[in-house]
mmCIF file of C-alpha atoms and ligand atoms in Angstrom:
data_model
loop_
_atom_site.group_PDB
_atom_site.id
_atom_site.type_symbol
_atom_site.label_atom_id
_atom_site.label_comp_id
_atom_site.label_asym_id
_atom_site.label_seq_id
_atom_site.Cartn_x
_atom_site.Cartn_y
_atom_site.Cartn_z
ATOM 1 C CA MET A 1 -27.205 -17.733 0.248
ATOM 2 C CA PRO A 2 -27.833 -21.439 0.670
ATOM 3 C CA ASP A 3 -27.673 -22.686 4.285
ATOM 4 C CA SER A 4 -27.801 -19.157 5.646
ATOM 5 C CA LEU A 5 -30.155 -17.892 8.341
ATOM 6 C CA ALA A 6 -32.264 -16.172 5.671
ATOM 7 C CA ALA A 7 -32.558 -19.395 3.649
ATOM 8 C CA ARG A 8 -33.627 -21.281 6.769
ATOM 9 C CA CYS A 9 -36.367 -18.684 7.238
ATOM 10 C CA GLU A 10 -37.401 -19.309 3.632
ATOM 11 C CA ILE A 11 -36.410 -15.883 2.354
ATOM 12 C CA LEU A 12 -35.422 -16.686 -1.215
ATOM 13 C CA ALA A 13 -33.416 -15.039 -3.957
ATOM 14 C CA GLY A 14 -35.537 -12.489 -5.762
ATOM 15 C CA TYR A 15 -37.575 -11.426 -2.732
ATOM 16 C CA THR A 16 -37.616 -7.757 -1.787
ATOM 17 C CA ILE A 17 -36.573 -6.680 1.680
ATOM 18 C CA VAL A 18 -38.699 -3.674 2.541
ATOM 19 C CA SER A 19 -37.637 -2.819 6.065
ATOM 20 C CA ILE A 20 -35.840 -4.141 9.104
ATOM 21 C CA ASP A 21 -37.278 -3.321 12.524
ATOM 22 C CA GLY A 22 -39.485 -0.776 10.768
ATOM 23 C CA GLN A 23 -36.492 1.043 9.195
ATOM 24 C CA PRO A 24 -36.718 1.255 5.396
ATOM 25 C CA VAL A 25 -33.949 -0.582 3.569
ATOM 26 C CA ASN A 26 -32.846 1.548 0.625
ATOM 27 C CA ASP A 27 -29.417 0.185 -0.053
ATOM 28 C CA ILE A 28 -26.796 -2.323 1.047
ATOM 29 C CA LEU A 29 -25.580 0.007 3.799
ATOM 30 C CA ASP A 30 -29.053 0.076 5.396
ATOM 31 C CA LEU A 31 -29.056 -3.694 5.233
ATOM 32 C CA MET A 32 -25.631 -3.971 6.839
ATOM 33 C CA PHE A 33 -26.464 -1.368 9.463
ATOM 34 C CA TYR A 34 -29.911 -2.538 10.568
ATOM 35 C CA THR A 35 -29.021 -6.228 10.713
ATOM 36 C CA GLN A 36 -26.331 -5.811 13.414
ATOM 37 C CA LYS A 37 -28.640 -6.840 16.244
ATOM 38 C CA ASP A 38 -29.323 -10.082 18.059
ATOM 39 C CA THR A 39 -32.893 -10.279 16.805
ATOM 40 C CA ILE A 40 -34.306 -8.527 13.762
ATOM 41 C CA SER A 41 -37.777 -8.276 12.337
ATOM 42 C CA VAL A 42 -37.685 -8.390 8.534
ATOM 43 C CA ASP A 43 -40.558 -7.105 6.379
ATOM 44 C CA TYR A 44 -40.296 -8.489 2.861
ATOM 45 C CA LEU A 45 -42.268 -9.161 -0.318
ATOM 46 C CA ASP A 46 -42.170 -12.534 -1.989
ATOM 47 C CA GLN A 47 -42.203 -12.979 -5.771
ATOM 48 C CA THR A 48 -45.973 -12.457 -5.915
ATOM 49 C CA LEU A 49 -45.461 -9.223 -3.952
ATOM 50 C CA THR A 50 -47.264 -10.678 -0.937
ATOM 51 C CA PRO A 51 -45.961 -8.990 2.231
ATOM 52 C CA HIS A 52 -44.489 -11.075 5.062
ATOM 53 C CA THR A 53 -42.800 -10.369 8.374
ATOM 54 C CA ILE A 54 -40.374 -12.745 9.996
ATOM 55 C CA GLU A 55 -38.197 -12.572 13.058
ATOM 56 C CA ILE A 56 -34.604 -13.767 12.670
ATOM 57 C CA VAL A 57 -32.350 -14.486 15.610
ATOM 58 C CA ASN A 58 -28.855 -13.608 14.489
ATOM 59 C CA ASP A 59 -26.091 -16.117 14.899
ATOM 60 C CA PHE A 60 -22.958 -14.128 14.220
ATOM 61 C CA ASP A 61 -21.018 -17.303 13.357
ATOM 62 C CA ARG A 62 -23.334 -17.990 10.433
ATOM 63 C CA PRO A 63 -24.015 -15.514 7.609
ATOM 64 C CA LEU A 64 -27.388 -13.856 7.620
ATOM 65 C CA GLY A 65 -27.367 -14.654 3.935
ATOM 66 C CA PHE A 66 -28.660 -11.588 2.110
ATOM 67 C CA GLU A 67 -26.689 -10.966 -1.055
ATOM 68 C CA VAL A 68 -27.469 -7.691 -2.738
ATOM 69 C CA ASP A 69 -26.880 -6.544 -6.291
ATOM 70 C CA LEU A 70 -25.417 -3.081 -5.890
ATOM 71 C CA ALA A 71 -27.545 -0.417 -7.519
ATOM 72 C CA ASP A 72 -26.094 1.685 -10.337
ATOM 73 C CA CYS A 73 -23.502 3.937 -8.822
ATOM 74 C CA THR A 74 -23.877 7.674 -8.383
ATOM 75 C CA GLN A 75 -22.001 9.535 -11.095
ATOM 76 C CA CYS A 76 -19.599 12.366 -10.506
ATOM 77 C CA ILE A 77 -20.392 16.021 -11.165
ATOM 78 C CA ASN A 78 -16.813 17.053 -11.810
ATOM 79 C CA HIS A 79 -14.831 17.563 -15.004
ATOM 80 C CA CYS A 80 -11.305 17.037 -13.737
ATOM 81 C CA ILE A 81 -8.542 18.351 -15.957
ATOM 82 C CA PHE A 82 -6.850 14.947 -15.871
ATOM 83 C CA CYS A 83 -9.887 12.650 -15.782
ATOM 84 C CA PHE A 84 -8.670 9.339 -17.186
ATOM 85 C CA ILE A 85 -12.119 8.514 -18.514
ATOM 86 C CA ASP A 86 -12.086 11.638 -20.705
ATOM 87 C CA GLN A 87 -8.760 10.430 -22.128
ATOM 88 C CA MET A 88 -9.957 7.007 -23.195
ATOM 89 C CA PRO A 89 -10.515 5.841 -26.738
ATOM 90 C CA PRO A 90 -13.915 4.395 -27.731
ATOM 91 C CA ASP A 91 -14.910 0.706 -27.770
ATOM 92 C CA LEU A 92 -13.405 -0.494 -24.504
ATOM 93 C CA ARG A 93 -15.377 -2.440 -21.874
ATOM 94 C CA PRO A 94 -18.468 -0.290 -21.100
ATOM 95 C CA SER A 95 -17.767 -0.370 -17.352
ATOM 96 C CA LEU A 96 -14.541 1.559 -17.992
ATOM 97 C CA TYR A 97 -16.463 4.671 -19.007
ATOM 98 C CA VAL A 98 -18.466 4.952 -15.784
ATOM 99 C CA LYS A 99 -17.509 8.076 -13.832
ATOM 100 C CA ASP A 100 -18.533 6.741 -10.482
ATOM 101 C CA ASP A 101 -18.370 8.965 -7.439
ATOM 102 C CA ASP A 102 -20.397 7.006 -4.931
ATOM 103 C CA PHE A 103 -19.691 6.765 -1.220
ATOM 104 C CA ILE A 104 -21.239 3.297 -1.068
ATOM 105 C CA TYR A 105 -18.708 2.032 -3.632
ATOM 106 C CA SER A 106 -15.984 3.849 -1.748
ATOM 107 C CA PHE A 107 -16.852 2.069 1.480
ATOM 108 C CA ILE A 108 -17.392 -1.359 -0.099
ATOM 109 C CA TYR A 109 -14.710 -1.414 -2.816
ATOM 110 C CA GLY A 110 -12.301 1.363 -1.813
ATOM 111 C CA ASN A 111 -13.129 3.525 -4.869
ATOM 112 C CA PHE A 112 -11.995 7.114 -4.534
ATOM 113 C CA ILE A 113 -14.696 9.757 -4.297
ATOM 114 C CA SER A 114 -14.550 13.539 -4.489
ATOM 115 C CA LEU A 115 -17.243 14.412 -1.893
ATOM 116 C CA THR A 116 -18.517 17.146 -4.264
ATOM 117 C CA ASN A 117 -21.794 15.357 -4.984
ATOM 118 C CA LEU A 118 -22.744 14.437 -1.411
ATOM 119 C CA SER A 119 -26.186 15.670 -0.405
ATOM 120 C CA GLN A 120 -27.027 16.613 3.175
ATOM 121 C CA ALA A 121 -28.916 13.311 3.387
ATOM 122 C CA ASP A 122 -25.801 11.412 2.236
ATOM 123 C CA ILE A 123 -23.657 13.131 4.855
ATOM 124 C CA LYS A 124 -26.254 12.401 7.532
ATOM 125 C CA LYS A 125 -26.308 8.753 6.511
ATOM 126 C CA ILE A 126 -22.493 8.443 6.442
ATOM 127 C CA ILE A 127 -22.311 9.898 9.923
ATOM 128 C CA SER A 128 -25.299 8.133 11.486
ATOM 129 C CA GLN A 129 -24.323 4.728 10.070
ATOM 130 C CA HIS A 130 -20.619 5.430 10.561
ATOM 131 C CA ILE A 131 -19.703 4.580 6.952
ATOM 132 C CA SER A 132 -15.963 4.397 7.530
ATOM 133 C CA PRO A 133 -13.344 4.333 6.105
ATOM 134 C CA LEU A 134 -13.942 6.346 2.940
ATOM 135 C CA TYR A 135 -11.391 6.869 0.165
ATOM 136 C CA VAL A 136 -11.250 10.496 -0.931
ATOM 137 C CA SER A 137 -9.517 12.241 -3.842
ATOM 138 C CA ILE A 138 -8.247 15.536 -2.499
ATOM 139 C CA HIS A 139 -5.475 16.674 -4.865
ATOM 140 C CA THR A 140 -5.216 20.041 -3.087
ATOM 141 C CA THR A 141 -6.639 21.828 -0.068
ATOM 142 C CA ASP A 142 -6.469 25.233 -1.761
ATOM 143 C CA PRO A 143 -10.121 26.044 -2.595
ATOM 144 C CA ALA A 144 -9.418 27.943 -5.832
ATOM 145 C CA LEU A 145 -6.956 25.313 -7.075
ATOM 146 C CA HIS A 146 -9.366 22.557 -6.053
ATOM 147 C CA GLN A 147 -12.078 24.098 -8.226
ATOM 148 C CA GLN A 148 -9.585 24.601 -11.050
ATOM 149 C CA ILE A 149 -8.630 20.899 -10.952
ATOM 150 C CA PHE A 150 -12.071 19.364 -10.429
ATOM 151 C CA ARG A 151 -13.970 21.982 -12.477
ATOM 152 C CA TYR A 152 -17.373 21.726 -10.752
ATOM 153 C CA ASP A 153 -20.103 24.347 -10.892
ATOM 154 C CA ILE A 154 -21.005 24.415 -7.212
ATOM 155 C CA ASP A 155 -19.796 26.074 -4.045
ATOM 156 C CA PHE A 156 -17.595 23.523 -2.382
ATOM 157 C CA ASP A 157 -14.790 23.566 0.135
ATOM 158 C CA ILE A 158 -12.843 20.329 0.446
ATOM 159 C CA VAL A 159 -11.456 21.211 3.880
ATOM 160 C CA ASP A 160 -14.958 21.913 5.248
ATOM 161 C CA ALA A 161 -16.232 18.653 3.743
ATOM 162 C CA LEU A 162 -13.357 16.699 5.277
ATOM 163 C CA LYS A 163 -13.872 18.366 8.647
ATOM 164 C CA THR A 164 -17.580 17.503 8.679
ATOM 165 C CA LEU A 165 -16.750 13.848 8.167
ATOM 166 C CA THR A 166 -13.670 13.568 10.318
ATOM 167 C CA ASP A 167 -15.263 15.475 13.213
ATOM 168 C CA ALA A 168 -17.790 12.636 13.199
ATOM 169 C CA ASP A 169 -14.874 10.196 13.397
ATOM 170 C CA ILE A 170 -15.104 8.956 9.807
ATOM 171 C CA GLU A 171 -11.699 7.596 8.815
ATOM 172 C CA ILE A 172 -10.365 8.837 5.487
ATOM 173 C CA HIS A 173 -7.786 7.407 3.117
ATOM 174 C CA ALA A 174 -6.731 10.325 0.942
ATOM 175 C CA GLN A 175 -5.146 10.476 -2.477
ATOM 176 C CA ILE A 176 -3.421 13.325 -4.213
ATOM 177 C CA VAL A 177 -3.092 12.899 -7.952
ATOM 178 C CA LEU A 178 -0.032 15.003 -8.562
ATOM 179 C CA ILE A 179 0.252 17.067 -11.722
ATOM 180 C CA PRO A 180 3.555 18.801 -12.410
ATOM 181 C CA GLY A 181 3.225 22.571 -12.473
ATOM 182 C CA ILE A 182 -0.341 22.461 -11.090
ATOM 183 C CA ASN A 183 -0.593 21.055 -7.551
ATOM 184 C CA ASP A 184 2.998 20.049 -6.778
ATOM 185 C CA GLN A 185 5.811 21.988 -5.083
ATOM 186 C CA ALA A 186 4.498 24.626 -2.590
ATOM 187 C CA ALA A 187 0.845 23.691 -3.263
ATOM 188 C CA LEU A 188 1.581 20.066 -2.379
ATOM 189 C CA PHE A 189 3.338 20.941 0.858
ATOM 190 C CA LYS A 190 0.467 23.208 1.886
ATOM 191 C CA THR A 191 -1.942 20.326 1.138
ATOM 192 C CA LEU A 192 0.127 17.841 3.111
ATOM 193 C CA THR A 193 0.507 20.272 5.996
ATOM 194 C CA ASP A 194 -3.279 20.714 6.125
ATOM 195 C CA LEU A 195 -4.030 17.012 5.839
ATOM 196 C CA VAL A 196 -1.609 15.753 8.461
ATOM 197 C CA GLU A 197 -3.368 18.008 10.981
ATOM 198 C CA ILE A 198 -6.492 15.862 10.641
ATOM 199 C CA GLU A 199 -6.079 12.820 12.826
ATOM 200 C CA GLN A 200 -8.775 10.759 11.108
ATOM 201 C CA ILE A 201 -6.921 10.903 7.772
ATOM 202 C CA SER A 202 -5.004 7.704 8.228
ATOM 203 C CA SER A 203 -3.197 7.472 4.892
ATOM 204 C CA ILE A 204 -2.253 9.964 2.194
ATOM 205 C CA ALA A 205 -1.130 8.573 -1.155
ATOM 206 C CA ILE A 206 0.595 10.732 -3.733
ATOM 207 C CA VAL A 207 0.241 9.251 -7.213
ATOM 208 C CA PRO A 208 1.405 10.677 -10.551
ATOM 209 C CA VAL A 209 -1.160 11.912 -13.055
ATOM 210 C CA GLY A 210 -1.893 9.386 -15.801
ATOM 211 C CA LEU A 211 -1.880 10.811 -19.314
ATOM 212 C CA THR A 212 -2.907 9.016 -22.475
ATOM 213 C CA LYS A 213 -2.424 10.117 -26.061
ATOM 214 C CA TYR A 214 -6.167 10.899 -26.290
ATOM 215 C CA ARG A 215 -5.952 14.403 -24.895
ATOM 216 C CA THR A 216 -7.076 16.505 -27.804
ATOM 217 C CA ALA A 217 -9.411 19.268 -26.602
ATOM 218 C CA LEU A 218 -8.269 18.679 -23.010
ATOM 219 C CA ALA A 219 -5.997 20.831 -20.848
ATOM 220 C CA THR A 220 -2.308 20.655 -21.702
ATOM 221 C CA LEU A 221 -0.642 18.584 -19.008
ATOM 222 C CA ARG A 222 2.664 16.829 -18.853
ATOM 223 C CA LYS A 223 4.178 13.957 -16.895
ATOM 224 C CA PHE A 224 6.914 14.214 -14.260
ATOM 225 C CA THR A 225 10.553 14.127 -15.263
ATOM 226 C CA GLN A 226 13.102 11.928 -13.538
ATOM 227 C CA ALA A 227 14.684 14.962 -11.829
ATOM 228 C CA GLU A 228 11.278 16.097 -10.545
ATOM 229 C CA ALA A 229 10.564 12.626 -9.176
ATOM 230 C CA VAL A 230 13.920 12.615 -7.342
ATOM 231 C CA GLU A 231 13.206 16.056 -5.885
ATOM 232 C CA LEU A 232 9.665 15.111 -4.875
ATOM 233 C CA ILE A 233 10.828 11.966 -3.079
ATOM 234 C CA SER A 234 13.511 13.861 -1.226
ATOM 235 C CA HIS A 235 11.145 16.696 -0.192
ATOM 236 C CA VAL A 236 8.404 14.352 0.987
ATOM 237 C CA GLU A 237 10.885 12.228 2.928
ATOM 238 C CA PHE A 238 12.311 15.371 4.525
ATOM 239 C CA MET A 239 8.849 16.508 5.581
ATOM 240 C CA LYS A 240 7.976 13.072 6.986
ATOM 241 C CA ALA A 241 11.200 12.889 8.971
ATOM 242 C CA ASN A 242 10.938 16.463 10.158
ATOM 243 C CA ARG A 243 7.377 16.094 11.412
ATOM 244 C CA GLN A 244 7.777 12.464 12.445
ATOM 245 C CA ILE A 245 4.877 11.282 10.356
ATOM 246 C CA ALA A 246 4.752 8.051 8.442
ATOM 247 C CA HIS A 247 1.380 7.967 6.748
ATOM 248 C CA ILE A 248 2.261 9.885 3.568
ATOM 249 C CA TYR A 249 3.154 7.415 0.827
ATOM 250 C CA LEU A 250 4.505 7.962 -2.658
ATOM 251 C CA ALA A 251 3.342 5.670 -5.449
ATOM 252 C CA ASP A 252 5.763 3.058 -6.780
ATOM 253 C CA GLU A 253 5.830 4.887 -10.115
ATOM 254 C CA PHE A 254 7.720 7.823 -8.588
ATOM 255 C CA PHE A 255 10.534 5.565 -7.339
ATOM 256 C CA ILE A 256 10.687 3.774 -10.682
ATOM 257 C CA LEU A 257 10.783 7.065 -12.576
ATOM 258 C CA ALA A 258 13.441 8.453 -10.210
ATOM 259 C CA ARG A 259 15.450 5.221 -10.580
ATOM 260 C CA LEU A 260 15.657 5.032 -6.805
ATOM 261 C CA PRO A 261 15.250 1.900 -4.693
ATOM 262 C CA ILE A 262 11.740 0.791 -3.795
ATOM 263 C CA PRO A 263 11.172 1.508 -0.071
ATOM 264 C CA GLU A 264 11.458 -1.281 2.456
ATOM 265 C CA GLU A 265 8.460 -3.069 3.950
ATOM 266 C CA HIS A 266 8.126 -0.778 7.006
ATOM 267 C CA TYR A 267 7.575 2.273 4.743
ATOM 268 C CA TYR A 268 4.119 0.989 3.776
ATOM 269 C CA GLU A 269 2.860 0.240 7.306
ATOM 270 C CA SER A 270 -0.655 -1.221 6.820
ATOM 271 C CA TRP A 271 -0.545 -1.254 2.983
ATOM 272 C CA ASP A 272 -3.701 0.867 3.017
ATOM 273 C CA GLN A 273 -3.216 2.179 -0.503
ATOM 274 C CA ILE A 274 -1.774 -0.831 -2.268
ATOM 275 C CA GLU A 275 -4.673 -0.894 -4.764
ATOM 276 C CA ASN A 276 -3.602 2.621 -5.663
ATOM 277 C CA GLY A 277 -0.145 1.492 -6.789
ATOM 278 C CA VAL A 278 1.475 2.284 -3.442
ATOM 279 C CA GLY A 279 3.654 -0.624 -2.378
ATOM 280 C CA MET A 280 2.754 -3.116 -5.095
ATOM 281 C CA VAL A 281 6.365 -3.756 -6.035
ATOM 282 C CA ARG A 282 7.544 -4.330 -2.466
ATOM 283 C CA LYS A 283 4.489 -6.465 -1.705
ATOM 284 C CA SER A 284 5.156 -8.645 -4.776
ATOM 285 C CA TRP A 285 8.695 -9.279 -3.557
ATOM 286 C CA ILE A 286 7.466 -10.143 -0.070
ATOM 287 C CA ASN A 287 4.762 -12.452 -1.428
ATOM 288 C CA TRP A 288 7.241 -14.069 -3.773
ATOM 289 C CA LYS A 289 9.255 -15.374 -0.834
ATOM 290 C CA THR A 290 6.138 -17.148 0.436
ATOM 291 C CA ILE A 291 5.046 -18.810 -2.788
ATOM 292 C CA LYS A 292 8.455 -19.245 -4.402
ATOM 293 C CA LYS A 293 8.956 -22.959 -3.752
ATOM 294 C CA LYS A 294 5.505 -23.929 -4.967
ATOM 295 C CA TYR A 295 5.654 -21.631 -7.996
ATOM 296 C CA ILE A 296 9.029 -22.918 -9.131
ATOM 297 C CA ARG A 297 7.863 -26.501 -8.671
ATOM 298 C CA PHE A 298 4.843 -25.686 -10.803
ATOM 299 C CA LEU A 299 6.916 -24.123 -13.603
ATOM 300 C CA ASN A 300 9.196 -27.133 -13.494
ATOM 301 C CA THR A 301 6.257 -29.415 -14.240
ATOM 302 C CA MET A 302 5.288 -27.347 -17.269
ATOM 303 C CA GLN A 303 6.482 -28.329 -20.712
ATOM 304 C CA GLY A 304 8.522 -25.577 -22.374
ATOM 305 C CA ASN A 305 9.734 -22.165 -21.273
ATOM 306 C CA PRO A 306 7.714 -19.359 -19.704
ATOM 307 C CA THR A 307 7.647 -15.879 -21.239
ATOM 308 C CA PHE A 308 6.351 -13.288 -18.793
ATOM 309 C CA VAL A 309 4.287 -10.590 -20.472
ATOM 310 C CA THR A 310 4.698 -7.300 -18.662
ATOM 311 C CA SER A 311 4.821 -3.517 -18.961
ATOM 312 C CA MET A 312 7.452 -0.807 -18.557
ATOM 313 C CA SER A 313 6.536 -0.476 -14.853
ATOM 314 C CA GLY A 314 5.806 -4.161 -14.315
ATOM 315 C CA ILE A 315 9.281 -5.255 -15.366
ATOM 316 C CA GLN A 316 10.739 -3.419 -12.360
ATOM 317 C CA ALA A 317 8.675 -5.577 -10.038
ATOM 318 C CA ILE A 318 9.194 -8.912 -11.729
ATOM 319 C CA ASN A 319 12.842 -8.679 -12.767
ATOM 320 C CA PRO A 320 14.289 -9.886 -9.431
ATOM 321 C CA ILE A 321 11.658 -12.631 -9.331
ATOM 322 C CA LEU A 322 12.545 -13.826 -12.826
ATOM 323 C CA LYS A 323 16.230 -13.893 -11.927
ATOM 324 C CA ASP A 324 15.366 -16.020 -8.904
ATOM 325 C CA ILE A 325 13.313 -18.413 -11.036
ATOM 326 C CA GLN A 326 16.113 -18.677 -13.577
ATOM 327 C CA LYS A 327 18.612 -19.452 -10.824
ATOM 328 C CA ASN A 328 16.376 -22.249 -9.580
ATOM 329 C CA LEU A 329 15.450 -23.606 -13.009
ATOM 330 C CA PRO A 330 18.757 -23.405 -14.916
ATOM 331 C CA HIS A 331 17.550 -25.902 -17.530
ATOM 332 C CA LYS A 332 14.699 -23.549 -18.536
ATOM 333 C CA SER A 333 14.878 -20.228 -20.327
ATOM 334 C CA ILE A 334 12.950 -17.597 -18.335
ATOM 335 C CA LYS A 335 12.094 -14.613 -20.494
ATOM 336 C CA ALA A 336 10.126 -11.386 -20.123
ATOM 337 C CA VAL A 337 8.609 -9.332 -22.907
ATOM 338 C CA VAL A 338 7.961 -5.677 -22.107
ATOM 339 C CA ILE A 339 4.925 -4.488 -24.000
ATOM 340 C CA HIS A 340 4.846 -0.793 -24.896
ATOM 341 C CA ASN A 341 1.462 0.817 -24.612
ATOM 342 C CA HIS A 342 0.745 2.109 -28.108
ATOM 343 C CA PHE A 343 -2.989 1.977 -27.472
ATOM 344 C CA PHE A 344 -3.079 4.593 -24.697
ATOM 345 C CA GLY A 345 0.330 6.076 -25.467
ATOM 346 C CA GLU A 346 3.865 5.421 -24.274
ATOM 347 C CA ASP A 347 3.346 7.477 -21.106
ATOM 348 C CA VAL A 348 0.993 4.798 -19.779
ATOM 349 C CA THR A 349 3.352 2.250 -18.300
ATOM 350 C CA VAL A 350 1.287 0.061 -15.960
ATOM 351 C CA THR A 351 0.455 -3.566 -16.738
ATOM 352 C CA GLY A 352 -3.245 -3.160 -15.917
ATOM 353 C CA LEU A 353 -3.719 -0.882 -18.929
ATOM 354 C CA LEU A 354 -2.194 -3.153 -21.559
ATOM 355 C CA THR A 355 -4.528 -4.155 -24.357
ATOM 356 C CA TRP A 356 -4.542 -7.454 -26.188
ATOM 357 C CA GLU A 357 -3.996 -5.482 -29.394
ATOM 358 C CA ASP A 358 -0.615 -4.239 -28.143
ATOM 359 C CA ILE A 359 0.325 -7.611 -26.674
ATOM 360 C CA LYS A 360 -0.585 -9.389 -29.908
ATOM 361 C CA ASN A 361 1.523 -7.004 -31.982
ATOM 362 C CA GLN A 362 4.600 -7.197 -29.751
ATOM 363 C CA LEU A 363 4.647 -10.739 -28.395
ATOM 364 C CA THR A 364 6.455 -13.419 -30.358
ATOM 365 C CA LEU A 365 6.732 -16.886 -28.892
ATOM 366 C CA ALA A 366 9.005 -19.675 -30.014
ATOM 367 C CA ASP A 367 7.394 -23.107 -30.361
ATOM 368 C CA ASP A 368 8.610 -24.160 -26.911
ATOM 369 C CA GLU A 369 7.438 -20.990 -25.139
ATOM 370 C CA TYR A 370 4.178 -20.266 -23.374
ATOM 371 C CA PRO A 371 2.949 -16.872 -22.097
ATOM 372 C CA VAL A 372 2.595 -15.927 -18.443
ATOM 373 C CA PHE A 373 0.200 -13.007 -18.050
ATOM 374 C CA SER A 374 -0.277 -10.860 -14.965
ATOM 375 C CA SER A 375 -3.800 -11.026 -13.576
ATOM 376 C CA ALA A 376 -3.824 -7.205 -13.856
ATOM 377 C CA ILE A 377 -4.355 -7.572 -17.614
ATOM 378 C CA PHE A 378 -7.760 -9.234 -17.115
ATOM 379 C CA ASN A 379 -10.973 -8.420 -15.313
ATOM 380 C CA GLY A 380 -12.913 -10.940 -13.228
ATOM 381 C CA GLU A 381 -14.429 -12.380 -16.417
ATOM 382 C CA LEU A 382 -10.966 -12.913 -17.893
ATOM 383 C CA ARG A 383 -11.384 -10.141 -20.447
ATOM 384 C CA THR A 384 -8.670 -7.667 -21.367
ATOM 385 C CA ILE A 385 -9.294 -3.964 -21.312
ATOM 386 C CA ASP A 386 -10.127 -4.119 -25.036
ATOM 387 C CA ASN A 387 -12.662 -6.845 -24.277
ATOM 388 C CA VAL A 388 -10.860 -9.950 -25.532
ATOM 389 C CA HIS A 389 -11.418 -13.151 -23.573
ATOM 390 C CA LEU A 390 -8.513 -15.339 -22.442
ATOM 391 C CA ASP A 391 -9.983 -18.248 -24.472
ATOM 392 C CA ALA A 392 -9.706 -16.185 -27.666
ATOM 393 C CA ILE A 393 -6.114 -15.264 -26.761
ATOM 394 C CA GLU A 394 -5.180 -18.909 -26.213
ATOM 395 C CA ASP A 395 -6.856 -19.835 -29.496
ATOM 396 C CA TYR A 396 -4.905 -17.133 -31.299
ATOM 397 C CA LEU A 397 -1.602 -18.179 -29.731
ATOM 398 C CA GLY A 398 -2.343 -21.850 -30.203
ATOM 399 C CA ARG A 399 -1.262 -22.717 -26.659
ATOM 400 C CA LYS A 400 -2.323 -22.461 -23.053
ATOM 401 C CA ALA A 401 -1.430 -19.364 -21.053
ATOM 402 C CA ILE A 402 -0.635 -19.037 -17.359
ATOM 403 C CA ILE A 403 -2.141 -16.229 -15.334
ATOM 404 C CA THR A 404 -0.134 -15.153 -12.317
ATOM 405 C CA ASP A 405 -1.510 -13.002 -9.537
ATOM 406 C CA GLU A 406 -0.260 -9.452 -10.041
ATOM 407 C CA LEU A 407 1.100 -9.344 -6.470
ATOM 408 C CA PHE A 408 2.280 -12.953 -6.434
ATOM 409 C CA ALA A 409 -0.163 -13.335 -3.564
ATOM 410 C CA VAL A 410 -1.263 -16.761 -4.753
ATOM 411 C CA ASP A 411 0.642 -19.385 -6.664
ATOM 412 C CA ALA A 412 -0.007 -19.886 -10.394
HETATM 413 S S1 SF4 B 1 -13.906 12.872 -10.008
HETATM 414 FE FE1 SF4 B 1 -12.709 13.701 -11.698
HETATM 415 S S2 SF4 B 1 -11.292 12.052 -12.253
HETATM 416 FE FE2 SF4 B 1 -12.949 11.123 -11.047
HETATM 417 S S3 SF4 B 1 -14.452 10.461 -12.574
HETATM 418 FE FE3 SF4 B 1 -15.044 12.514 -11.903
HETATM 419 S S4 SF4 B 1 -14.118 13.869 -13.420
HETATM 420 FE FE4 SF4 B 1 -13.091 11.911 -13.590
#
């Protein structure tokens, strides 16, 4: 990084860091771990592969300045009965087909891992470098059911694996992907009972299984019904109240399916699993209050009327916001178009899995309307899940589009 300590010491982009204080640097975690000292001795190779050693005195107010391209991630060894990647059609963005199961990605990006592919060396590294927190898919604590869900060919016990890590004080954020008739009901309550005993498991998210229409040759699974969602919410709330525990959270989708109110802010505590669809609706409403004035002012400066492009689940979150905008901009017509997911199947209701193909086929705009897309529809390069760039979308529509943060965390 320019102006960093490393740049001042003339360590340039493209050089290879070999070791720090004699400790080999194999990955970004080694780099993060070994550089946490006042003074470090860095062995590196320049672009001609000439070795150098330099001492750097850390100034913790200024970045050290090493930026690392993450290596390819470790792939998973499981064949989960509900694996979303096995249910995807061809020709989407290549990165969507990667079955990553890598503790480094879990620590850095919050990706969920299964622990089934950890070697003894990995466990030693996690413990010795205190790689914490980790995000772990558990689904069940019953060993036979765990194997039946994950379908691995090794001896593995999830409770033993969790104990090894948590005994070493590694914090865990757990998720249970809930599949009706498989790991719900009594199996779920046994899992929750086991998990709440482990102090270092600081959040447990229960999220519904995602099913696409591409499930030929895969296990027959079904989605939850409204009645099951109501029952689940009531049972989980009863257990939480009874045991005075707060850190079990149900995904927004369950409340939407049950047609029950979204929990209040205090339900979500630290919002640890928001990326997992736990609390996104409530957070959007909270954020909206903060950005409302600026956002409405911005829409007021725009020519024409906004049409918000959303999904079956997304409309639940944005409906109150749209009503508020309409109230404040009575001279504008504030519309929402709910796009049905024909690409993955109607059971996929989240905005982040809408394709341009479906949007294109279902969105009609009057001459005075412009689209407002959720940022969830695009990746960091402004491409949709079916790999269409925002520029191409604007060209097709013949007008500019607005992208709004999916949590209304920043103004348009
Ligand atoms: S752990 Fe299971 S769900 Fe995740 S990528 Fe592997 S097979 Fe798929």
